[in-house]
Amino acid sequence: MARLTGEDPARLLALREIAAAGRQRHQPFAPAPETTAPGTPSLERTILAAALRGLKTRTGLSLAGLAERTAYSRSSWHRCLTGTTLPPRRAVEDLCRLADEPPGRCLALWEIAESAESGRTTRAKTGPC
């Protein structure tokens, strides 16, 4: 596949991963709809949470163990790993460090999820005000 000039490879990998997940749901890929029911995680946040759960498994730590080694509580980690909330960027970095994982892919997934939830992706498509 041709590489886009100036694009971060980790971000492109994350975008491909999200697009593939959208196809598996038998839906064309689209940003999180604005009509998503409250409390329903976006596709982007769901994929990020799955990636973070994989890292947590690799660390062998429990939620309490993560809480002891980071600045985030056990309940905060639970919400982040289930996709209930978008984790802080620093939490993603901390988990990558604990799992000895280069942070590029997970941070790209985080940026995509954060941008979809903030509405920046939909505003960018509609153009300037």
XYZ file of N, CA and C in Angstrom:
387
model
N 0.853 -1.178 0.000
C 0.000 0.000 0.000
C 0.895 1.235 0.000
N 0.540 2.209 -0.790
C 1.344 3.433 -0.876
C 1.261 4.210 0.425
N 2.379 4.785 0.803
C 2.425 5.559 2.042
C 2.178 7.026 1.727
N 1.314 7.646 2.485
C 1.026 9.055 2.298
C 2.178 9.872 2.861
N 2.637 10.817 2.097
C 3.737 11.653 2.530
C 3.321 12.483 3.732
N 4.165 12.478 4.761
C 3.918 13.297 5.937
C 2.978 12.685 6.959
N 2.408 11.522 6.677
C 1.498 10.886 7.627
C 2.278 10.016 8.601
N 1.875 10.053 9.849
C 2.477 9.229 10.890
C 2.031 7.789 10.686
N 2.968 6.836 10.558
C 2.585 5.436 10.331
C 1.686 4.872 11.433
N 1.911 5.258 12.681
C 1.064 4.756 13.774
C -0.365 5.266 13.617
N -0.521 6.517 13.187
C -1.861 7.071 12.988
C -2.567 6.362 11.836
N -1.838 6.084 10.748
C -2.439 5.373 9.626
C -2.870 3.966 10.038
N -2.037 3.293 10.830
C -2.393 1.969 11.328
C -3.655 2.044 12.176
N -3.744 3.045 13.030
C -4.927 3.208 13.883
C -6.171 3.472 13.041
N -6.052 4.291 12.015
C -7.193 4.570 11.141
C -7.648 3.308 10.414
N -6.684 2.512 9.938
C -7.037 1.250 9.280
C -7.751 0.306 10.251
N -7.283 0.274 11.491
C -7.888 -0.589 12.501
C -9.333 -0.176 12.766
N -9.583 1.113 12.858
C -10.940 1.611 13.095
C -11.829 1.332 11.888
N -11.295 1.534 10.683
C -12.076 1.256 9.477
C -12.427 -0.222 9.381
N -11.480 -1.097 9.717
C -11.747 -2.536 9.678
C -12.823 -2.908 10.689
N -12.785 -2.317 11.863
C -13.804 -2.605 12.877
C -15.171 -2.139 12.393
N -15.213 -1.015 11.707
C -16.477 -0.529 11.153
C -17.036 -1.488 10.110
N -16.152 -2.049 9.283
C -16.598 -3.025 8.280
C -17.087 -4.304 8.943
N -16.455 -4.701 10.052
C -16.892 -5.907 10.747
C -18.289 -5.728 11.325
N -18.650 -4.514 11.626
C -20.008 -4.234 12.123
C -20.993 -4.135 10.964
N -20.531 -4.392 9.730
C -21.348 -4.311 8.526
C -21.895 -2.912 8.293
N -21.092 -1.937 8.668
C -21.463 -0.546 8.456
C -20.289 0.136 7.769
N -20.546 1.057 6.877
C -19.422 1.827 6.345
C -18.820 2.670 7.462
N -17.517 2.866 7.396
C -16.858 3.657 8.430
C -17.341 5.095 8.370
N -17.655 5.612 9.517
C -18.050 7.015 9.653
C -17.700 7.441 11.064
N -17.460 8.722 11.275
C -17.225 9.183 12.642
C -18.416 8.861 13.522
N -18.191 8.862 14.817
C -19.264 8.569 15.758
C -20.452 9.483 15.469
N -21.633 8.904 15.299
C -22.788 9.747 15.014
C -23.119 10.639 16.190
N -23.632 11.809 15.885
C -23.974 12.753 16.938
C -25.204 12.291 17.713
N -25.912 11.287 17.179
C -27.113 10.795 17.840
C -26.851 9.567 18.688
N -25.582 9.260 18.959
C -25.256 8.110 19.792
C -25.910 8.279 21.159
N -26.514 7.205 21.638
C -27.186 7.259 22.939
C -26.182 7.591 24.034
N -26.591 8.363 25.022
C -25.688 8.687 26.125
C -25.180 7.408 26.789
N -23.896 7.404 27.091
C -23.296 6.252 27.746
C -22.819 5.174 26.782
N -23.166 5.298 25.498
C -22.718 4.332 24.505
C -21.371 4.782 23.966
N -20.335 3.954 24.136
C -19.025 4.377 23.654
C -18.983 4.407 22.128
N -18.242 5.352 21.589
C -18.061 5.435 20.150
C -17.209 4.262 19.688
N -17.241 3.993 18.400
C -16.411 2.935 17.822
C -14.941 3.205 18.128
N -14.532 4.469 18.002
C -13.137 4.830 18.250
C -12.742 4.559 19.703
N -13.608 4.916 20.634
C -13.309 4.695 22.056
C -13.309 3.198 22.376
N -14.194 2.440 21.746
C -14.251 0.999 21.951
C -12.960 0.332 21.502
N -12.435 0.748 20.364
C -11.188 0.174 19.849
C -10.021 0.556 20.741
N -9.981 1.792 21.198
C -8.931 2.211 22.122
C -8.995 1.379 23.403
N -10.182 1.201 23.959
C -10.329 0.429 25.194
C -9.845 -1.003 24.996
N -10.140 -1.599 23.848
C -9.690 -2.967 23.578
C -8.162 -3.032 23.521
N -7.551 -2.033 22.896
C -6.086 -1.994 22.827
C -5.488 -1.846 24.226
N -6.096 -1.004 25.043
C -5.593 -0.803 26.403
C -5.783 -2.053 27.265
N -6.894 -2.764 27.065
C -7.091 -4.021 27.806
C -6.013 -5.033 27.445
N -5.639 -5.065 26.170
C -4.558 -5.954 25.753
C -3.246 -5.613 26.442
N -2.972 -4.319 26.572
C -1.759 -3.895 27.272
C -1.827 -4.255 28.753
N -2.990 -4.051 29.356
C -3.151 -4.398 30.779
C -2.889 -5.884 30.987
N -3.400 -6.709 30.101
C -3.175 -8.147 30.196
C -1.682 -8.464 30.104
N -0.993 -7.786 29.201
C 0.452 -8.009 29.057
C 1.223 -7.630 30.306
N 0.750 -6.632 31.035
C 1.465 -6.231 32.249
C 1.291 -7.249 33.363
N 0.189 -8.001 33.333
C -0.099 -8.944 34.404
C -0.606 -8.276 35.665
N -0.909 -6.991 35.579
C -1.362 -6.235 36.749
C -2.880 -6.252 36.861
N -3.365 -6.208 38.077
C -4.793 -6.029 38.326
C -5.103 -4.535 38.238
N -6.371 -4.188 38.357
C -6.738 -2.775 38.387
C -6.090 -2.084 39.584
N -6.049 -2.781 40.718
C -5.403 -2.214 41.906
C -3.910 -2.022 41.656
N -3.287 -2.965 40.954
C -1.865 -2.844 40.621
C -1.598 -1.662 39.706
N -2.483 -1.444 38.741
C -2.347 -0.270 37.871
C -2.474 1.008 38.693
N -3.420 1.013 39.607
C -3.640 2.197 40.445
C -2.414 2.498 41.302
N -1.745 1.450 41.789
C -0.551 1.653 42.619
C 0.618 2.232 41.823
N 0.681 1.898 40.541
C 1.835 2.300 39.727
C 1.591 3.535 38.863
N 0.375 4.070 38.927
C 0.038 5.261 38.146
C -0.695 6.260 39.036
N -1.031 7.382 38.462
C -1.739 8.427 39.211
C -3.258 8.278 39.107
N -3.728 7.133 38.609
C -5.162 6.947 38.382
C -5.698 5.844 39.273
N -6.915 6.017 39.739
C -7.526 5.072 40.670
C -7.975 3.796 39.962
N -8.285 2.796 40.763
C -8.776 1.531 40.248
C -10.070 1.746 39.467
N -10.979 2.569 39.987
C -12.248 2.810 39.302
C -12.040 3.606 38.008
N -11.074 4.510 37.990
C -10.762 5.245 36.758
C -10.260 4.289 35.687
N -9.368 3.377 36.081
C -8.862 2.383 35.123
C -10.005 1.509 34.619
N -10.916 1.128 35.493
C -12.057 0.303 35.072
C -12.870 1.034 34.002
N -13.173 2.298 34.239
C -13.955 3.077 33.263
C -13.217 3.215 31.940
N -11.902 3.408 31.995
C -11.107 3.554 30.768
C -11.019 2.244 29.994
N -10.836 1.144 30.697
C -10.645 -0.150 30.047
C -11.945 -0.756 29.535
N -13.075 -0.299 30.032
C -14.370 -0.770 29.531
C -14.923 0.160 28.453
N -14.275 1.294 28.232
C -14.746 2.233 27.223
C -15.808 3.179 27.736
N -16.079 3.153 29.032
C -17.083 4.044 29.601
C -16.653 5.498 29.477
N -15.355 5.758 29.686
C -14.822 7.113 29.536
C -13.562 7.065 28.682
N -13.254 8.175 28.087
C -12.002 8.314 27.354
C -10.904 8.580 28.377
N -9.847 7.772 28.365
C -8.800 7.980 29.363
C -8.015 9.253 29.083
N -7.391 9.813 30.090
C -6.474 10.928 29.843
C -5.295 10.427 29.005
N -4.748 11.288 28.207
C -3.592 10.925 27.370
C -2.470 10.358 28.238
N -2.245 10.947 29.390
C -1.174 10.502 30.277
C -1.395 9.062 30.751
N -2.648 8.664 30.958
C -2.941 7.288 31.363
C -2.545 6.312 30.263
N -2.811 6.677 29.016
C -2.417 5.834 27.886
C -0.891 5.706 27.844
N -0.201 6.820 28.016
C 1.268 6.799 28.028
C 1.794 5.926 29.162
N 1.189 6.050 30.348
C 1.623 5.259 31.504
C 1.432 3.768 31.272
N 0.294 3.386 30.713
C 0.037 1.974 30.468
C 0.990 1.420 29.410
N 1.267 2.195 28.386
C 2.242 1.763 27.372
C 3.610 1.540 28.017
N 3.998 2.444 28.893
C 5.291 2.321 29.586
C 5.331 1.056 30.429
N 4.259 0.795 31.171
C 4.211 -0.394 32.026
C 4.244 -1.693 31.213
N 3.698 -1.658 29.999
C 3.647 -2.847 29.143
C 4.851 -2.931 28.212
N 5.798 -1.987 28.335
C 6.953 -1.923 27.423
C 6.509 -1.879 25.966
N 5.497 -1.075 25.706
C 4.935 -0.916 24.368
C 5.261 0.481 23.857
N 5.789 0.600 22.629
C 5.950 1.943 22.073
C 4.577 2.616 22.011
N 4.469 3.859 22.433
C 3.157 4.485 22.583
C 2.491 4.957 21.289
N 3.179 4.894 20.165
C 2.650 5.471 18.926
C 1.255 5.036 18.538
N 1.010 3.733 18.464
C -0.290 3.228 18.024
C -1.397 3.613 18.995
N -1.170 3.413 20.286
C -2.217 3.722 21.269
C -2.487 5.220 21.347
N -1.445 6.023 21.236
C -1.666 7.473 21.250
C -2.409 7.921 19.994
N -2.135 7.273 18.864
C -2.885 7.592 17.645
C -4.353 7.221 17.823
N -4.617 6.043 18.405
C -6.005 5.656 18.684
C -6.664 6.653 19.636
N -5.907 7.103 20.654
C -6.445 8.070 21.604
C -6.780 9.386 20.897
N -5.869 9.864 20.041
C -6.107 11.131 19.333
C -7.333 11.048 18.442
N -7.508 9.914 17.776
C -8.668 9.742 16.904
C -9.955 9.720 17.733
N -9.944 8.983 18.836
C -11.136 8.920 19.697
C -11.443 10.284 20.305
N -10.416 10.965 20.777
C -10.609 12.281 21.389
C -11.154 13.278 20.373
N -10.620 13.237 19.167
C -11.070 14.171 18.141
C -12.503 13.864 17.708
N -12.869 12.590 17.639
C -14.247 12.230 17.278
C -15.222 12.676 18.359
N -14.839 12.507 19.624
C -15.742 12.865 20.713
C -15.842 14.367 20.927
N -14.788 15.088 20.588
C -14.840 16.536 20.764
C -15.594 17.213 19.627
N -15.863 16.456 18.563
C -16.569 17.024 17.418
C -15.661 17.663 16.399
N -14.346 17.607 16.627
C -13.436 18.232 15.681
C -13.482 17.569 14.319
N -13.745 16.270 14.255
C -13.779 15.595 12.950
C -14.994 16.030 12.165
N -16.138 16.239 12.809
C -17.332 16.643 12.071
C -17.234 18.099 11.658
N -16.656 18.947 12.502
C -16.485 20.347 12.134
C -15.524 20.494 10.964
N -14.493 19.677 10.933
C -13.510 19.767 9.863
C -14.151 19.435 8.522
N -15.124 18.534 8.497
C -15.779 18.142 7.254
C -16.727 19.219 6.748
N -17.304 20.000 7.628
C -18.267 21.006 7.198
C -17.595 22.294 6.748
N -16.319 22.433 7.057
C -15.590 23.621 6.622
C -15.678 24.745 7.641
N -15.108 25.888 7.288
C -15.110 27.015 8.208
C -16.514 27.579 8.418
N -16.700 28.216 9.563
C -18.005 28.779 9.914
C -18.429 29.871 9.010
